[in-house]
mmCIF file of C-alpha atoms in Angstrom:
data_model
loop_
_atom_site.group_PDB
_atom_site.id
_atom_site.type_symbol
_atom_site.label_atom_id
_atom_site.label_comp_id
_atom_site.label_asym_id
_atom_site.label_seq_id
_atom_site.Cartn_x
_atom_site.Cartn_y
_atom_site.Cartn_z
ATOM 1 C CA UNK A 1 -28.936 29.054 -18.995
ATOM 2 C CA UNK A 2 -27.720 30.537 -16.156
ATOM 3 C CA UNK A 3 -28.757 29.751 -12.400
ATOM 4 C CA UNK A 4 -30.830 32.840 -11.572
ATOM 5 C CA UNK A 5 -31.062 31.717 -8.114
ATOM 6 C CA UNK A 6 -27.365 32.693 -7.358
ATOM 7 C CA UNK A 7 -27.549 36.171 -8.772
ATOM 8 C CA UNK A 8 -26.474 38.535 -5.875
ATOM 9 C CA UNK A 9 -26.116 35.495 -3.467
ATOM 10 C CA UNK A 10 -22.959 35.178 -1.198
ATOM 11 C CA UNK A 11 -21.193 31.438 -1.421
ATOM 12 C CA UNK A 12 -18.581 30.761 0.655
ATOM 13 C CA UNK A 13 -16.258 27.585 -0.877
ATOM 14 C CA UNK A 14 -13.428 25.826 1.269
ATOM 15 C CA UNK A 15 -10.267 24.381 -0.080
ATOM 16 C CA UNK A 16 -10.773 26.706 -3.066
ATOM 17 C CA UNK A 17 -6.825 27.436 -4.352
ATOM 18 C CA UNK A 18 -7.447 24.663 -6.741
ATOM 19 C CA UNK A 19 -9.237 21.696 -8.456
ATOM 20 C CA UNK A 20 -12.859 21.613 -7.611
ATOM 21 C CA UNK A 21 -13.269 24.325 -5.390
ATOM 22 C CA UNK A 22 -11.492 26.569 -7.770
ATOM 23 C CA UNK A 23 -13.722 25.205 -10.485
ATOM 24 C CA UNK A 24 -16.680 26.057 -8.107
ATOM 25 C CA UNK A 25 -15.992 29.480 -7.798
ATOM 26 C CA UNK A 26 -15.590 30.402 -11.403
ATOM 27 C CA UNK A 27 -18.650 28.608 -12.570
ATOM 28 C CA UNK A 28 -20.415 30.471 -9.230
ATOM 29 C CA UNK A 29 -18.916 33.686 -10.265
ATOM 30 C CA UNK A 30 -20.348 33.353 -13.949
ATOM 31 C CA UNK A 31 -23.800 32.592 -12.519
ATOM 32 C CA UNK A 32 -23.937 36.035 -10.861
ATOM 33 C CA UNK A 33 -22.874 35.166 -7.042
ATOM 34 C CA UNK A 34 -20.332 36.859 -5.122
ATOM 35 C CA UNK A 35 -17.749 34.417 -4.046
ATOM 36 C CA UNK A 36 -15.634 34.052 -0.776
ATOM 37 C CA UNK A 37 -12.517 32.139 -1.298
ATOM 38 C CA UNK A 38 -10.833 30.028 1.638
ATOM 39 C CA UNK A 39 -7.678 27.845 1.379
ATOM 40 C CA UNK A 40 -4.011 27.948 2.982
ATOM 41 C CA UNK A 41 -2.733 29.284 -0.345
ATOM 42 C CA UNK A 42 -3.299 32.908 -0.028
ATOM 43 C CA UNK A 43 -1.279 33.469 -3.250
ATOM 44 C CA UNK A 44 -3.097 31.107 -5.817
ATOM 45 C CA UNK A 45 -6.735 32.535 -3.919
ATOM 46 C CA UNK A 46 -5.247 36.350 -4.653
ATOM 47 C CA UNK A 47 -4.403 34.873 -8.218
ATOM 48 C CA UNK A 48 -8.104 33.306 -8.817
ATOM 49 C CA UNK A 49 -9.831 36.204 -7.308
ATOM 50 C CA UNK A 50 -8.166 38.953 -9.681
ATOM 51 C CA UNK A 51 -9.317 36.229 -12.571
ATOM 52 C CA UNK A 52 -12.888 36.422 -11.177
ATOM 53 C CA UNK A 53 -13.342 39.811 -11.111
ATOM 54 C CA UNK A 54 -11.739 40.575 -14.326
ATOM 55 C CA UNK A 55 -13.800 38.543 -16.301
ATOM 56 C CA UNK A 56 -17.320 38.651 -14.251
ATOM 57 C CA UNK A 57 -19.147 41.313 -12.335
ATOM 58 C CA UNK A 58 -19.240 40.217 -9.358
ATOM 59 C CA UNK A 59 -17.114 40.574 -5.625
ATOM 60 C CA UNK A 60 -14.688 38.176 -4.528
ATOM 61 C CA UNK A 61 -12.904 37.840 -1.338
ATOM 62 C CA UNK A 62 -10.206 35.658 -0.258
ATOM 63 C CA UNK A 63 -9.353 34.629 3.183
ATOM 64 C CA UNK A 64 -6.063 32.458 4.825
ATOM 65 C CA UNK A 65 -7.893 29.444 6.350
ATOM 66 C CA UNK A 66 -6.797 26.119 7.499
ATOM 67 C CA UNK A 67 -9.982 24.127 8.315
ATOM 68 C CA UNK A 68 -8.199 22.201 10.916
ATOM 69 C CA UNK A 69 -7.565 25.147 13.316
ATOM 70 C CA UNK A 70 -11.032 25.579 15.095
ATOM 71 C CA UNK A 71 -10.606 28.710 16.703
ATOM 72 C CA UNK A 72 -9.489 30.212 12.804
ATOM 73 C CA UNK A 73 -12.617 28.889 11.223
ATOM 74 C CA UNK A 74 -14.786 30.603 13.785
ATOM 75 C CA UNK A 75 -12.969 33.766 13.510
ATOM 76 C CA UNK A 76 -12.644 33.989 9.850
ATOM 77 C CA UNK A 77 -16.621 32.868 9.647
ATOM 78 C CA UNK A 78 -17.461 35.965 11.896
ATOM 79 C CA UNK A 79 -15.034 38.185 9.711
ATOM 80 C CA UNK A 80 -17.107 37.021 6.854
ATOM 81 C CA UNK A 81 -20.350 37.704 8.291
ATOM 82 C CA UNK A 82 -19.224 41.316 9.497
ATOM 83 C CA UNK A 83 -17.986 42.417 6.185
ATOM 84 C CA UNK A 84 -20.657 40.518 3.709
ATOM 85 C CA UNK A 85 -23.619 39.807 5.886
ATOM 86 C CA UNK A 86 -25.468 36.212 5.783
ATOM 87 C CA UNK A 87 -23.733 32.990 4.034
ATOM 88 C CA UNK A 88 -26.185 31.813 1.146
ATOM 89 C CA UNK A 89 -24.161 28.846 0.335
ATOM 90 C CA UNK A 90 -21.802 26.991 1.911
ATOM 91 C CA UNK A 91 -19.482 24.721 -0.009
ATOM 92 C CA UNK A 92 -17.225 22.213 2.327
ATOM 93 C CA UNK A 93 -14.441 21.093 -0.338
ATOM 94 C CA UNK A 94 -11.568 21.076 1.604
ATOM 95 C CA UNK A 95 -10.274 17.475 2.102
ATOM 96 C CA UNK A 96 -7.307 15.556 1.209
ATOM 97 C CA UNK A 97 -6.758 11.375 1.133
ATOM 98 C CA UNK A 98 -3.339 9.470 1.455
ATOM 99 C CA UNK A 99 -3.410 6.219 0.063
ATOM 100 C CA UNK A 100 -1.773 3.027 2.090
ATOM 101 C CA UNK A 101 -2.625 0.289 3.870
ATOM 102 C CA UNK A 102 -3.837 0.493 7.026
ATOM 103 C CA UNK A 103 -0.751 -1.365 8.881
ATOM 104 C CA UNK A 104 1.435 1.513 7.330
ATOM 105 C CA UNK A 105 -0.508 4.574 7.633
ATOM 106 C CA UNK A 106 1.002 6.937 9.993
ATOM 107 C CA UNK A 107 -1.259 8.114 13.146
ATOM 108 C CA UNK A 108 -0.279 11.585 11.878
ATOM 109 C CA UNK A 109 -1.848 11.252 8.577
ATOM 110 C CA UNK A 110 -5.105 9.460 10.230
ATOM 111 C CA UNK A 111 -5.041 12.667 12.690
ATOM 112 C CA UNK A 112 -4.519 14.666 9.793
ATOM 113 C CA UNK A 113 -7.411 13.273 7.475
ATOM 114 C CA UNK A 114 -10.034 13.088 10.136
ATOM 115 C CA UNK A 115 -9.199 16.663 11.468
ATOM 116 C CA UNK A 116 -9.752 18.445 7.473
ATOM 117 C CA UNK A 117 -11.988 16.034 6.067
ATOM 118 C CA UNK A 118 -14.146 15.522 9.286
ATOM 119 C CA UNK A 119 -14.012 17.982 12.145
ATOM 120 C CA UNK A 120 -12.976 21.021 9.752
ATOM 121 C CA UNK A 121 -16.003 20.518 7.639
ATOM 122 C CA UNK A 122 -18.063 20.281 10.973
ATOM 123 C CA UNK A 123 -16.601 23.406 12.022
ATOM 124 C CA UNK A 124 -17.620 25.490 8.822
ATOM 125 C CA UNK A 125 -20.883 23.912 9.276
ATOM 126 C CA UNK A 126 -21.408 24.815 12.515
ATOM 127 C CA UNK A 127 -20.482 28.442 11.918
ATOM 128 C CA UNK A 128 -23.515 28.598 9.058
ATOM 129 C CA UNK A 129 -26.101 26.873 10.874
ATOM 130 C CA UNK A 130 -27.531 29.376 13.112
ATOM 131 C CA UNK A 131 -27.934 31.764 10.670
ATOM 132 C CA UNK A 132 -29.191 29.616 8.174
ATOM 133 C CA UNK A 133 -31.814 28.577 10.632
ATOM 134 C CA UNK A 134 -32.872 31.850 11.832
ATOM 135 C CA UNK A 135 -33.543 33.391 8.177
ATOM 136 C CA UNK A 136 -35.195 29.776 6.997
ATOM 137 C CA UNK A 137 -32.711 29.754 4.112
ATOM 138 C CA UNK A 138 -29.413 28.382 2.927
ATOM 139 C CA UNK A 139 -27.865 25.532 1.517
ATOM 140 C CA UNK A 140 -24.862 23.315 2.811
ATOM 141 C CA UNK A 141 -23.017 21.412 -0.025
ATOM 142 C CA UNK A 142 -20.070 18.737 1.595
ATOM 143 C CA UNK A 143 -18.031 17.018 -0.788
ATOM 144 C CA UNK A 144 -17.957 13.481 -0.037
ATOM 145 C CA UNK A 145 -16.795 10.881 -2.299
ATOM 146 C CA UNK A 146 -17.793 7.143 -3.633
ATOM 147 C CA UNK A 147 -15.404 6.233 -1.117
ATOM 148 C CA UNK A 148 -17.836 7.036 1.701
ATOM 149 C CA UNK A 149 -20.252 4.780 -0.054
ATOM 150 C CA UNK A 150 -17.992 1.639 -0.368
ATOM 151 C CA UNK A 151 -14.413 1.541 0.474
ATOM 152 C CA UNK A 152 -11.817 -0.492 -1.158
ATOM 153 C CA UNK A 153 -7.797 -1.470 0.151
ATOM 154 C CA UNK A 154 -5.732 1.521 0.222
ATOM 155 C CA UNK A 155 -8.067 3.761 1.313
ATOM 156 C CA UNK A 156 -9.479 2.765 5.137
ATOM 157 C CA UNK A 157 -8.300 6.315 6.523
ATOM 158 C CA UNK A 158 -9.527 8.283 3.465
ATOM 159 C CA UNK A 159 -13.160 5.964 3.320
ATOM 160 C CA UNK A 160 -13.803 6.332 6.787
ATOM 161 C CA UNK A 161 -13.737 10.383 6.818
ATOM 162 C CA UNK A 162 -15.970 9.923 3.965
ATOM 163 C CA UNK A 163 -18.241 7.588 5.680
ATOM 164 C CA UNK A 164 -18.314 10.140 8.631
ATOM 165 C CA UNK A 165 -19.451 12.860 5.838
ATOM 166 C CA UNK A 166 -22.246 11.146 4.669
ATOM 167 C CA UNK A 167 -23.425 10.346 8.000
ATOM 168 C CA UNK A 168 -23.166 13.742 9.162
ATOM 169 C CA UNK A 169 -24.677 14.940 6.640
ATOM 170 C CA UNK A 170 -27.903 12.639 6.201
ATOM 171 C CA UNK A 171 -28.327 13.530 9.999
ATOM 172 C CA UNK A 172 -28.128 17.753 9.691
ATOM 173 C CA UNK A 173 -30.247 17.338 6.491
ATOM 174 C CA UNK A 174 -33.171 16.221 8.510
ATOM 175 C CA UNK A 175 -32.642 18.476 11.429
ATOM 176 C CA UNK A 176 -32.456 21.775 8.819
ATOM 177 C CA UNK A 177 -34.844 20.260 6.446
ATOM 178 C CA UNK A 178 -37.345 22.214 9.496
ATOM 179 C CA UNK A 179 -35.908 25.070 8.414
ATOM 180 C CA UNK A 180 -36.160 24.996 4.952
ATOM 181 C CA UNK A 181 -32.479 24.651 4.675
ATOM 182 C CA UNK A 182 -30.619 22.696 2.325
ATOM 183 C CA UNK A 183 -28.153 19.991 2.331
ATOM 184 C CA UNK A 184 -26.538 17.785 -0.435
ATOM 185 C CA UNK A 185 -23.507 15.600 -0.335
ATOM 186 C CA UNK A 186 -21.479 15.179 -3.680
ATOM 187 C CA UNK A 187 -20.123 11.926 -4.130
ATOM 188 C CA UNK A 188 -17.820 12.071 -6.661
ATOM 189 C CA UNK A 189 -14.937 9.186 -8.038
ATOM 190 C CA UNK A 190 -11.615 10.104 -8.683
ATOM 191 C CA UNK A 191 -11.919 13.873 -10.603
ATOM 192 C CA UNK A 192 -8.821 14.894 -12.852
ATOM 193 C CA UNK A 193 -7.159 17.343 -10.356
ATOM 194 C CA UNK A 194 -3.535 17.550 -8.061
ATOM 195 C CA UNK A 195 -5.586 15.535 -5.198
ATOM 196 C CA UNK A 196 -3.809 12.247 -6.502
ATOM 197 C CA UNK A 197 -0.015 14.172 -6.264
ATOM 198 C CA UNK A 198 -0.513 13.837 -2.331
ATOM 199 C CA UNK A 199 -2.413 10.551 -2.151
ATOM 200 C CA UNK A 200 -1.062 8.227 -4.772
ATOM 201 C CA UNK A 201 2.559 9.807 -4.773
ATOM 202 C CA UNK A 202 3.460 5.934 -6.646
ATOM 203 C CA UNK A 203 1.171 6.985 -9.778
ATOM 204 C CA UNK A 204 -0.238 3.525 -9.653
ATOM 205 C CA UNK A 205 -3.710 4.476 -8.920
ATOM 206 C CA UNK A 206 -4.194 7.053 -11.680
ATOM 207 C CA UNK A 207 -2.392 5.069 -14.268
ATOM 208 C CA UNK A 208 -5.406 2.332 -13.973
ATOM 209 C CA UNK A 209 -7.881 4.825 -13.520
ATOM 210 C CA UNK A 210 -7.020 8.064 -15.560
ATOM 211 C CA UNK A 211 -9.650 6.691 -18.347
ATOM 212 C CA UNK A 212 -12.397 7.010 -16.188
ATOM 213 C CA UNK A 213 -11.568 10.488 -14.285
ATOM 214 C CA UNK A 214 -14.135 13.268 -13.569
ATOM 215 C CA UNK A 215 -13.894 16.529 -15.518
ATOM 216 C CA UNK A 216 -13.458 18.853 -12.535
ATOM 217 C CA UNK A 217 -14.985 21.748 -14.588
ATOM 218 C CA UNK A 218 -18.385 19.504 -15.549
ATOM 219 C CA UNK A 219 -18.853 18.690 -11.852
ATOM 220 C CA UNK A 220 -18.272 21.734 -10.894
ATOM 221 C CA UNK A 221 -21.052 23.162 -13.297
ATOM 222 C CA UNK A 222 -23.623 20.394 -12.081
ATOM 223 C CA UNK A 223 -22.593 21.469 -8.298
ATOM 224 C CA UNK A 224 -23.534 25.417 -9.258
ATOM 225 C CA UNK A 225 -26.480 23.992 -11.277
ATOM 226 C CA UNK A 226 -28.103 22.474 -7.738
ATOM 227 C CA UNK A 227 -27.393 25.425 -5.765
ATOM 228 C CA UNK A 228 -30.063 26.433 -3.603
ATOM 229 C CA UNK A 229 -32.482 23.556 -4.846
ATOM 230 C CA UNK A 230 -33.384 20.840 -2.519
ATOM 231 C CA UNK A 231 -30.822 18.028 -3.895
ATOM 232 C CA UNK A 232 -30.142 15.054 -2.040
ATOM 233 C CA UNK A 233 -27.253 13.928 -3.440
ATOM 234 C CA UNK A 234 -25.089 14.172 -6.715
ATOM 235 C CA UNK A 235 -22.931 11.124 -7.608
ATOM 236 C CA UNK A 236 -20.582 10.848 -10.650
ATOM 237 C CA UNK A 237 -20.273 8.694 -12.838
ATOM 238 C CA UNK A 238 -23.449 7.115 -12.863
ATOM 239 C CA UNK A 239 -21.913 3.829 -13.159
ATOM 240 C CA UNK A 240 -19.885 4.239 -10.276
ATOM 241 C CA UNK A 241 -22.672 4.937 -8.048
ATOM 242 C CA UNK A 242 -24.394 1.871 -9.448
ATOM 243 C CA UNK A 243 -21.702 -0.046 -8.196
ATOM 244 C CA UNK A 244 -21.966 1.314 -4.902
ATOM 245 C CA UNK A 245 -25.749 0.780 -4.937
ATOM 246 C CA UNK A 246 -25.233 -2.663 -5.607
ATOM 247 C CA UNK A 247 -22.128 -3.041 -3.088
ATOM 248 C CA UNK A 248 -25.093 -1.863 -0.248
ATOM 249 C CA UNK A 249 -27.159 -4.775 -1.337
ATOM 250 C CA UNK A 250 -24.533 -7.465 -2.246
ATOM 251 C CA UNK A 251 -21.210 -6.727 -0.360
ATOM 252 C CA UNK A 252 -19.845 -10.107 -0.066
ATOM 253 C CA UNK A 253 -20.265 -10.713 -3.452
ATOM 254 C CA UNK A 254 -18.814 -7.613 -4.762
ATOM 255 C CA UNK A 255 -15.616 -8.011 -2.201
ATOM 256 C CA UNK A 256 -15.096 -11.267 -4.016
ATOM 257 C CA UNK A 257 -15.535 -10.543 -7.295
ATOM 258 C CA UNK A 258 -14.247 -6.902 -7.299
ATOM 259 C CA UNK A 259 -10.842 -8.193 -5.212
ATOM 260 C CA UNK A 260 -8.312 -8.159 -8.173
ATOM 261 C CA UNK A 261 -9.529 -4.753 -9.476
ATOM 262 C CA UNK A 262 -9.985 -3.158 -5.854
ATOM 263 C CA UNK A 263 -6.029 -3.753 -5.210
ATOM 264 C CA UNK A 264 -5.352 -1.815 -8.488
ATOM 265 C CA UNK A 265 -4.142 1.590 -6.202
#
């Protein structure tokens, strides 16, 4: 059943050139929303735009955006507002990870992950908060990770960025609740996308978790179904989130029992 709340609404999606972001774009358009797609791969965005406009009677605009370039973020969002009006839903999906042990990961990669996963997300969010507060309407959806709830070996930096996203989201959720603006965090486990072509170049992690990987289309549909509702979190898969809850309650026990499995990256 279509999400009637989205008809003719404007949804902005960062990191929309592939994977989960691309699937969120298709699902949003299928539900009657006008979508604005942001990413660095403008050629890929143009292809998605063509496919959306051919299959759905909605407007689709694309813009080149490197979310780590904060000056560029401001200019792109200003242009969107001028051309499309107010943004109803922002999906902060842009992000990446590199799985290495903490003592080997380079400062360049550390800075890069924080610039994109944390500071880029905050920069995009800051652009939409004033208009949403003024209008007393809107929804910010931040794609975090189960890694933000339970860190494991070889993901120290990536997990740290996602912990930051959850902390930021939890804070602004309370701030924006006074203005009827919703904030949702999405905390998935591993998703079957090209994320791991960068994160796991050895292929070891993918080989070990392949059978547990989430379908990006199904997760995207779940996210889109929640748009413009006061949904606090989306956690998937449920069994992995249960593990995160148990970890919060009994961290020492989980680290001891799960040590062998955690190192399978």
